[in-house]
Short mmCIF file of C-alpha atoms (C1' of nucleotides) in Angstrom, two decimals:
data_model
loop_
_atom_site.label_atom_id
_atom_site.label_comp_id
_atom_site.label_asym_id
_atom_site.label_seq_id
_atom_site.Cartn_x
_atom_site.Cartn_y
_atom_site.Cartn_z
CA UNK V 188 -6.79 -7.61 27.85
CA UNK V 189 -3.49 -5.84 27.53
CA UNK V 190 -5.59 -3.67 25.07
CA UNK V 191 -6.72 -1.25 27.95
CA UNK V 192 -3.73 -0.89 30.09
CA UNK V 193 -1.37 -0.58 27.47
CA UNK V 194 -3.33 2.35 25.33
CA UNK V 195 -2.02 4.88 27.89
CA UNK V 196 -0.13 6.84 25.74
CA UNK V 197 1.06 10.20 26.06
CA UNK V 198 0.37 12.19 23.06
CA UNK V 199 3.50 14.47 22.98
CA UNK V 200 6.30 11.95 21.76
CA UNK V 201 9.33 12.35 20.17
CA UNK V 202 8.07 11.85 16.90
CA UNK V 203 6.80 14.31 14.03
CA UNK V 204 3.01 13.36 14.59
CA UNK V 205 1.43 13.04 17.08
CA UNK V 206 -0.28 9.94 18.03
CA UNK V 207 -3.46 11.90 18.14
CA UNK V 208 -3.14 13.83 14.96
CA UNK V 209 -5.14 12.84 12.47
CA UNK V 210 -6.60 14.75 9.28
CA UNK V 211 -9.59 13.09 9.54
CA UNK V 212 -10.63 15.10 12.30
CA UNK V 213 -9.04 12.85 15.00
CA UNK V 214 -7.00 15.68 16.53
CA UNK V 215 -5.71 16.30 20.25
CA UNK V 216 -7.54 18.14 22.93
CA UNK V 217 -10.04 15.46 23.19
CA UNK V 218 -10.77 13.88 26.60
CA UNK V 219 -8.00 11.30 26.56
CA UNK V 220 -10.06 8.58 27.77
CA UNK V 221 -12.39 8.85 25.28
CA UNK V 222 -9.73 8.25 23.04
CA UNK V 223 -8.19 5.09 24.45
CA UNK V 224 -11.79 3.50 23.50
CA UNK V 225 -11.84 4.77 20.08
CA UNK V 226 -9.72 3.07 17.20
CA UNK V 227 -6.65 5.04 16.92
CA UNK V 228 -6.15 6.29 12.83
CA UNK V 229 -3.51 8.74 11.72
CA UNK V 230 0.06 8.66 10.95
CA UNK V 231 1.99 5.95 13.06
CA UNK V 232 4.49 7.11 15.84
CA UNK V 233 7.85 5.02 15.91
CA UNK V 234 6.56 2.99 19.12
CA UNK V 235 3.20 1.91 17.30
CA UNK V 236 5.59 0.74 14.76
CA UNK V 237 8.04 -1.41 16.82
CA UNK V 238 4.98 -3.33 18.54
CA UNK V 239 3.63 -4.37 15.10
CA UNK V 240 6.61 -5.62 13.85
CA UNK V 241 7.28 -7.82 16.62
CA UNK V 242 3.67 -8.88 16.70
CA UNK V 243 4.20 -9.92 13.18
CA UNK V 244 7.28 -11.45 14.05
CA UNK V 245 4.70 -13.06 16.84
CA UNK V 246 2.90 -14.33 14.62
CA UNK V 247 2.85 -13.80 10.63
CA UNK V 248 1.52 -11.24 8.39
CA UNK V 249 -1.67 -13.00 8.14
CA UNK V 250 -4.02 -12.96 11.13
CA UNK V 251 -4.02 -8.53 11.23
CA UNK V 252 -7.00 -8.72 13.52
CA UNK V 253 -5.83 -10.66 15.81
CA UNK V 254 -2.16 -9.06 15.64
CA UNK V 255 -4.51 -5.38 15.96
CA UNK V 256 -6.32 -6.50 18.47
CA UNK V 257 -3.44 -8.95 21.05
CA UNK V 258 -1.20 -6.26 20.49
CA UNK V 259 -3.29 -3.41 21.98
CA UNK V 260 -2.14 -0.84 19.16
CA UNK V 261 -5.94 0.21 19.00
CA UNK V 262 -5.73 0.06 15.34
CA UNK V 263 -7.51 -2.15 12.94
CA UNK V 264 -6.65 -5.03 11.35
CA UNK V 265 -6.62 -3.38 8.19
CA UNK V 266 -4.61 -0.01 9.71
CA UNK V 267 -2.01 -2.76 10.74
CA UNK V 268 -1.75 -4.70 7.70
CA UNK V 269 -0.99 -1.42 5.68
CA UNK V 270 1.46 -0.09 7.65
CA UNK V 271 3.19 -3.62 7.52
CA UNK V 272 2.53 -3.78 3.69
CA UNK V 273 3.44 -0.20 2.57
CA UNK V 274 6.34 0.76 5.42
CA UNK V 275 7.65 -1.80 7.44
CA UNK V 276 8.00 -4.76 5.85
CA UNK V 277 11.80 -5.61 5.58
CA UNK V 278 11.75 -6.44 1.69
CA UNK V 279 10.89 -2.54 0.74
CA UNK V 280 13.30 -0.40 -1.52
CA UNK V 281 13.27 2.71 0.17
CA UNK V 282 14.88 4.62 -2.67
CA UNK V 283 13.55 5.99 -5.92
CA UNK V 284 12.16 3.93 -8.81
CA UNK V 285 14.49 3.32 -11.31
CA UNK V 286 14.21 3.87 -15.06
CA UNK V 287 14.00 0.15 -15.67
CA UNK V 288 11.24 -0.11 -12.78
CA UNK V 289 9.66 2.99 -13.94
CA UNK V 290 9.48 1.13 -17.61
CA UNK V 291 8.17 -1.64 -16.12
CA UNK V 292 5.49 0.03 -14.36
CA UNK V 293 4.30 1.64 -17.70
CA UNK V 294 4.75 -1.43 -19.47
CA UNK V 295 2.50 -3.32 -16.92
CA UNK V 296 0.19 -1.06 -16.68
CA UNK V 297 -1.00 -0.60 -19.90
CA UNK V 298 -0.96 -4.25 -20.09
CA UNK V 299 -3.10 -5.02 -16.74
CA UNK V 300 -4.52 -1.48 -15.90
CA UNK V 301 -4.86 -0.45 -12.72
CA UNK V 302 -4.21 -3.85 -10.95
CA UNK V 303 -1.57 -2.05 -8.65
CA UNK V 304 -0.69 -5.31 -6.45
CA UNK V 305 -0.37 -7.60 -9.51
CA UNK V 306 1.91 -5.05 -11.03
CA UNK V 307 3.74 -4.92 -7.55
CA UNK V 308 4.34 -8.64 -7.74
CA UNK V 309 6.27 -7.73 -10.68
CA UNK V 310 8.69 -5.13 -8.60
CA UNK V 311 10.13 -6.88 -5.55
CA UNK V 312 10.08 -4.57 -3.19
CA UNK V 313 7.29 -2.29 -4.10
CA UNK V 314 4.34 -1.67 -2.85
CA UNK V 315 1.26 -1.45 -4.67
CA UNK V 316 0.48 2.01 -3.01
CA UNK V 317 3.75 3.10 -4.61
CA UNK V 318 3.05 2.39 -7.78
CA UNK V 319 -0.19 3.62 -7.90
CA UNK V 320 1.26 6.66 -6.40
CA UNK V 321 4.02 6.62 -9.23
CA UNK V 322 1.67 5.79 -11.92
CA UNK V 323 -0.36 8.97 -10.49
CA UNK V 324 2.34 11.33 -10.80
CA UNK V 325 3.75 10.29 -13.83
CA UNK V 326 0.44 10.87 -15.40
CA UNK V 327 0.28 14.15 -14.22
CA UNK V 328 3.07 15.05 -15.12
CA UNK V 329 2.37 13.54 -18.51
CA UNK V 330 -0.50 15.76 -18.60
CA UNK V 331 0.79 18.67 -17.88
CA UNK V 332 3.44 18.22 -20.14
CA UNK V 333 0.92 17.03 -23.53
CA UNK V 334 -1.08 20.25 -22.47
CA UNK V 335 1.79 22.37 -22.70
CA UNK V 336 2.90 21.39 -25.83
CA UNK V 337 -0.33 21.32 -27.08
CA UNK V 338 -1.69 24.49 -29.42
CA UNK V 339 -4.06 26.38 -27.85
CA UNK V 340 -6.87 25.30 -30.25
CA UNK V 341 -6.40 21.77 -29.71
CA UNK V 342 -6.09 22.56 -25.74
CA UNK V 343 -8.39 19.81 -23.93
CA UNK V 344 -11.03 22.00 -23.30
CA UNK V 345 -11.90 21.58 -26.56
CA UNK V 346 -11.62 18.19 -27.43
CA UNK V 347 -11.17 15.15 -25.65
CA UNK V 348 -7.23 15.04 -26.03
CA UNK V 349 -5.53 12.14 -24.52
CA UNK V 350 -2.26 10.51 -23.54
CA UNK V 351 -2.05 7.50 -25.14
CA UNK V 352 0.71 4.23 -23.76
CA UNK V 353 1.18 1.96 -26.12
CA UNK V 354 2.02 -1.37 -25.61
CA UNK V 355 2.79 -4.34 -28.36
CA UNK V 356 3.26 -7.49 -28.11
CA UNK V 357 3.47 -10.87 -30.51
CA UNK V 358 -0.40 -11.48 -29.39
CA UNK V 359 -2.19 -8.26 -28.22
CA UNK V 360 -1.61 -4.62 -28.72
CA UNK V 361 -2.87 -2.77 -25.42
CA UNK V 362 -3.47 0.94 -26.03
CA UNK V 363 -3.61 2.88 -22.32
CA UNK V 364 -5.65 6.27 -22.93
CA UNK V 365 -5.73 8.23 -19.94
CA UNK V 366 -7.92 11.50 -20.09
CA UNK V 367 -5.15 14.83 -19.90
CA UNK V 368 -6.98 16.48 -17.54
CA UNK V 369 -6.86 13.79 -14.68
CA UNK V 370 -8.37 16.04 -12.33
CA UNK V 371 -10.61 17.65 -14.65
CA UNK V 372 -13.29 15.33 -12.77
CA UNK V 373 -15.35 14.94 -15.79
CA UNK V 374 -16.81 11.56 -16.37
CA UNK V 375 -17.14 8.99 -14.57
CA UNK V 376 -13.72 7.11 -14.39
CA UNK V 377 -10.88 7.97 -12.56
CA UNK V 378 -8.16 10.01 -14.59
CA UNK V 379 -5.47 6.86 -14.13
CA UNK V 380 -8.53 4.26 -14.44
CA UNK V 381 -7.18 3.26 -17.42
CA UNK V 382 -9.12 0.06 -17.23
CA UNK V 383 -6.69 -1.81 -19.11
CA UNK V 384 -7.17 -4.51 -21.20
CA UNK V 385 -10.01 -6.99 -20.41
CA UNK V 386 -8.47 -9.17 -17.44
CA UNK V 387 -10.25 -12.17 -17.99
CA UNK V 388 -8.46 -12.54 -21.33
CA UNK V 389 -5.16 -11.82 -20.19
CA UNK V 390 -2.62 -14.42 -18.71
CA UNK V 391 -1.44 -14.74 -15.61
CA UNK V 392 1.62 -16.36 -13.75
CA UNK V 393 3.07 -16.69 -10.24
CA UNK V 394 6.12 -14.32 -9.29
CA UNK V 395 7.36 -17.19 -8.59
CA UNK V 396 8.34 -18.25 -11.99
CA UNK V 397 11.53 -16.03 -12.89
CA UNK V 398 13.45 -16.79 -9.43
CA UNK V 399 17.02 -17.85 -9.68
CA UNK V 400 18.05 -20.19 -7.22
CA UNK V 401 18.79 -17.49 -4.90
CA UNK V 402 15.67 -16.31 -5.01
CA UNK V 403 16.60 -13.21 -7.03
CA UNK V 404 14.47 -11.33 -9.79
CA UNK V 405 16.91 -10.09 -12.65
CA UNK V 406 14.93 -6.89 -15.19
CA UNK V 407 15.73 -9.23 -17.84
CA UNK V 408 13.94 -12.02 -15.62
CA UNK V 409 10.74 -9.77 -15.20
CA UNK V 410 10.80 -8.47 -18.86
CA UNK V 411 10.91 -12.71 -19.75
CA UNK V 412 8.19 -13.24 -17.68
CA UNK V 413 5.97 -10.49 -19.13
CA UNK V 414 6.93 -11.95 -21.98
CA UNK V 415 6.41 -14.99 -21.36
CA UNK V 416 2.94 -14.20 -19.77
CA UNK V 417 2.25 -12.83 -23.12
CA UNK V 418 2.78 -16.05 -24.57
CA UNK V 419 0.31 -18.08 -22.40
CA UNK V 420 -2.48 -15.42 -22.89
CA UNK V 421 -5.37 -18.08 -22.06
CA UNK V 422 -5.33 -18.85 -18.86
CA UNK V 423 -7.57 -18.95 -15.86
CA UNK V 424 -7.97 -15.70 -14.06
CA UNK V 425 -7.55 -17.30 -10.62
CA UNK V 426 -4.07 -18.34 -9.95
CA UNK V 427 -2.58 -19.80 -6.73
CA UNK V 428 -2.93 -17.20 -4.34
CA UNK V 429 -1.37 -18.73 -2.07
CA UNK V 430 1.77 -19.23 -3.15
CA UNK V 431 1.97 -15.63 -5.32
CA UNK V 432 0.30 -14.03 -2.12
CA UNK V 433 3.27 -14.96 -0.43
CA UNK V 434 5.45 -12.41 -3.08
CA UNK V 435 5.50 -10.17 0.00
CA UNK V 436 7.75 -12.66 1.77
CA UNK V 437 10.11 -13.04 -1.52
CA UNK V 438 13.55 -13.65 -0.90
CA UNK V 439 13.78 -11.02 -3.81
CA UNK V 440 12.75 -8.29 -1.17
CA UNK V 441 14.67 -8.86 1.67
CA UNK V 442 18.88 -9.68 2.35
CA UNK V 443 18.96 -13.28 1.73
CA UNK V 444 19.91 -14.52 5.39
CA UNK V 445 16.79 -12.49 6.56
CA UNK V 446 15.11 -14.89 4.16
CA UNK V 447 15.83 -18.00 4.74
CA UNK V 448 14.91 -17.20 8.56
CA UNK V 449 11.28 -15.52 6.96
CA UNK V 450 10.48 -17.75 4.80
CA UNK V 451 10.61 -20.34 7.13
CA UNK V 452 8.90 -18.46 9.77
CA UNK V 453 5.89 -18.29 7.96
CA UNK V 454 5.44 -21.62 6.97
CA UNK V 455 5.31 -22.68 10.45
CA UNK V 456 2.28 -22.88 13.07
CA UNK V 457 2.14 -20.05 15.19
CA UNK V 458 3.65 -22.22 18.41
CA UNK V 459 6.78 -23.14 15.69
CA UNK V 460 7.05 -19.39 15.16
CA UNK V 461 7.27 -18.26 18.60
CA UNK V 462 9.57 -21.42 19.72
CA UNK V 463 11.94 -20.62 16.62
CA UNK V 464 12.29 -16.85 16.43
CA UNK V 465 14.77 -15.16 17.22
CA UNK V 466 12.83 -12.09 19.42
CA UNK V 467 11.12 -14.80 20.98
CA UNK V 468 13.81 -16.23 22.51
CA UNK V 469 15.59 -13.83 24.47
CA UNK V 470 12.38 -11.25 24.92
CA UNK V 471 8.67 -11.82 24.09
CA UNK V 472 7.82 -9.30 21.23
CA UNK V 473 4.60 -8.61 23.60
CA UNK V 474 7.48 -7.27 26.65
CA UNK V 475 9.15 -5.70 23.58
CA UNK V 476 6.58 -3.42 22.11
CA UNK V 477 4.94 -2.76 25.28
CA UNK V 478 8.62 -2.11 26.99
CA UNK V 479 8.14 1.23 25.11
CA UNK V 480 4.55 2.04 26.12
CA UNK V 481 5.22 1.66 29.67
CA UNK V 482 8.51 3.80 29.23
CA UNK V 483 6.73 6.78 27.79
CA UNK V 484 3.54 6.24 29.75
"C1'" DA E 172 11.09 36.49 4.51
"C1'" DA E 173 6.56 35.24 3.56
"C1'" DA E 174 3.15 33.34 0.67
"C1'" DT E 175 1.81 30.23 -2.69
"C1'" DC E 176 2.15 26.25 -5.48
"C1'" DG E 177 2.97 21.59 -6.63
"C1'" DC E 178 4.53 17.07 -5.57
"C1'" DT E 179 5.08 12.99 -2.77
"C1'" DC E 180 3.53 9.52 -0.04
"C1'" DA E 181 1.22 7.64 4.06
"C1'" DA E 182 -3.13 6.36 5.37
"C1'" DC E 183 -7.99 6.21 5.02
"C1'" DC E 184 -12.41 4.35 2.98
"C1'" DG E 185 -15.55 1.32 0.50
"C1'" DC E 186 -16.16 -2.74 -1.72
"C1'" DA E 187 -15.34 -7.40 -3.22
"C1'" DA E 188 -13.52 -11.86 -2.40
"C1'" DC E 189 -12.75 -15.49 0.53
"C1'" DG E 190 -13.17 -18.84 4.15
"C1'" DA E 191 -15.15 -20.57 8.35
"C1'" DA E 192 -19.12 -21.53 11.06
"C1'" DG I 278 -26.90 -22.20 0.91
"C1'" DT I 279 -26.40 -18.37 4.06
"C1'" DT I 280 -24.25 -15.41 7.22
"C1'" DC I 281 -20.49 -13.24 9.23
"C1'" DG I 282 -15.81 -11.92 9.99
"C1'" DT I 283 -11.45 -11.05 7.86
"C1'" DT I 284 -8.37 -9.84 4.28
"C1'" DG I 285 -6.93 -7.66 0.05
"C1'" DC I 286 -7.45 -4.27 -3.53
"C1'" DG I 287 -8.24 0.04 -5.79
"C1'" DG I 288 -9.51 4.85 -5.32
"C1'" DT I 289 -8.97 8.93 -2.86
"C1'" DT I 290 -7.44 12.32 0.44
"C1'" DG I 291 -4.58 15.55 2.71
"C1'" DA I 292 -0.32 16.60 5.60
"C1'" DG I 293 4.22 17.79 4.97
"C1'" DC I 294 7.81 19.72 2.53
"C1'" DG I 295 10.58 21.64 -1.10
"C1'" DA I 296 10.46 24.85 -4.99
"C1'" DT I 297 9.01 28.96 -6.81
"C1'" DT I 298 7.27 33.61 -6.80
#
DNA sequence: AAATCGCTCAACCGCAACGAA
DNA sequence: GTTCGTTGCGGTTGAGCGATT
């Protein structure tokens, strides 16, 4: 419906990309109406974002197909649930890791592996992209560093050097060996695959667990949890998505009135949602985000 | 000042899991 | 039980930008 008429977007906004930029080969100079049929990828523009973020005010952060498709972005499902996910969600820390998250990471990660959204449950506020892109870095930087200080005639090109994470705990002792060259592309696993420990014999437990009442995760809360996950090693692999899925929503990640508001939100039936928020009350989110297609158009 | 290098991070892809029909 | 559509996850890529040469 609104699909068509809305995708009439000029490609020279304000913003550092343009909408049509894309370095997957999706670049401008193309017959623009070609484009409007073709599922827009690339970097986001500021007006793409506004209309998903009152779509998923529309509606939750569930249904991305339908919120990709209703709210005429021309992106997928899965284009919109990312850039929800990894930028615009309210609950993200926008500044730098900190040493105790950065511990954390390392800690987790040589417990789970690369299980990036589990370990993101761990770090309100982060994204799993994040820390994989964290985990990256530091390992490369790791690298660099071991090769460095490494003689000459133990350099990796002659033996299978490796940085090694430790981990201990009361009931398993996870060793995390990632190759030194990462990008050496030798082998067959990925330089941060680190596989971790065997998942199906490791613990898990809902984020939920180490709230206070406000909602809040403490680092001493997180390290008891790890710890405390450590404790209950045997358990099912499965665990109630549901409820830990939700982690995104956590009153951890966002300013606590926000919350309340959220949380709420989601638990209600899409009619609920659009009779209770806010945008919907004074302008549909559809007028909203499309207010700024029709202004640039 | 220009060129090159290295790092960061946003965004893509493929695949697996899941749920509905 | 099977198929199909959707969602979530992990791996990878490359643009952009600051630092270095």
């Amino acid at each position: 419906m609104a699909s068509i008429q809305l995708f009439t977007i000029n490609a020279t906004t304000s913003h550092q990309h343009s909408p049509f930029y894309c370095h997957h080969g999706f670049r401008g100079g193309r017959n623009m109406k070609a484009e409007q049929e073709e599922t827009r990828k690339g970097p986001w523009t500021e007006q793409e974002d506004a209309v998903l973020v009152n779509f998923v005010h529309l509606f939750g952060d569930r249904r991305w197909d339908f919120i990709a498709k209703v709210s005429g972005l021309n992106r997928t499902g899965k284009s919109c649930r990312l850039r929800w996910v990894n930028y615009l969600h309210p609950g993200l820390k926008r500044e730098k890791m900190s040493p105790q998250e950065q511990r954390l990471v390392l800690e987790l990660h040589a417990k789970w592996g690369n299980r990036w959204s589990r370990i993101a449950r761990k770090l309100p506020g982060r994204t799993d992209n994040e820390i994989k892109n964290y985990w990256r870095t530091h390992m490369r930087k790791k690298a660099q560093e071991k090769k460095k200080s490494m003689p000459k005639s133990l350099s990796p090109s002659s033996s299978s050097s490796s940085i090694t994470l430790s981990s201990s705990s009361s009931t398993t002792t996870t060793t995390t060996t990632v190759d030194s060259l990462p990008f050496s592309g030798t082998g067959k696993i990925s330089f941060y695959d680190t596989g971790g420990p065997k998942m199906a014999a490791l613990g898990d437990k809902s984020s939920t667990d180490f709230k206070d009442e406000k909602g809040y995760y403490s680092m001493d809360d997180i390290w008891k949890d790890i710890d405390m996950s450590e404790e209950n090693m045997i358990k099912p692999l499965s665990h109630n998505y549901s409820e830990e899925g939700c982690n995104i929503f956590c009153p951890s990640m966002a300013s606590p009135s926000l919350d309340y508001c959220w949380d709420s939100l989601w638990k209600m039936d899409d009619e609920e949602s659009k009779m209770f928020h806010p945008f919907s009350q004074s302008i549909s989110c559809f007028e909203y985000g499309t207010s700024f297609f029709n202004q640039i158009g």
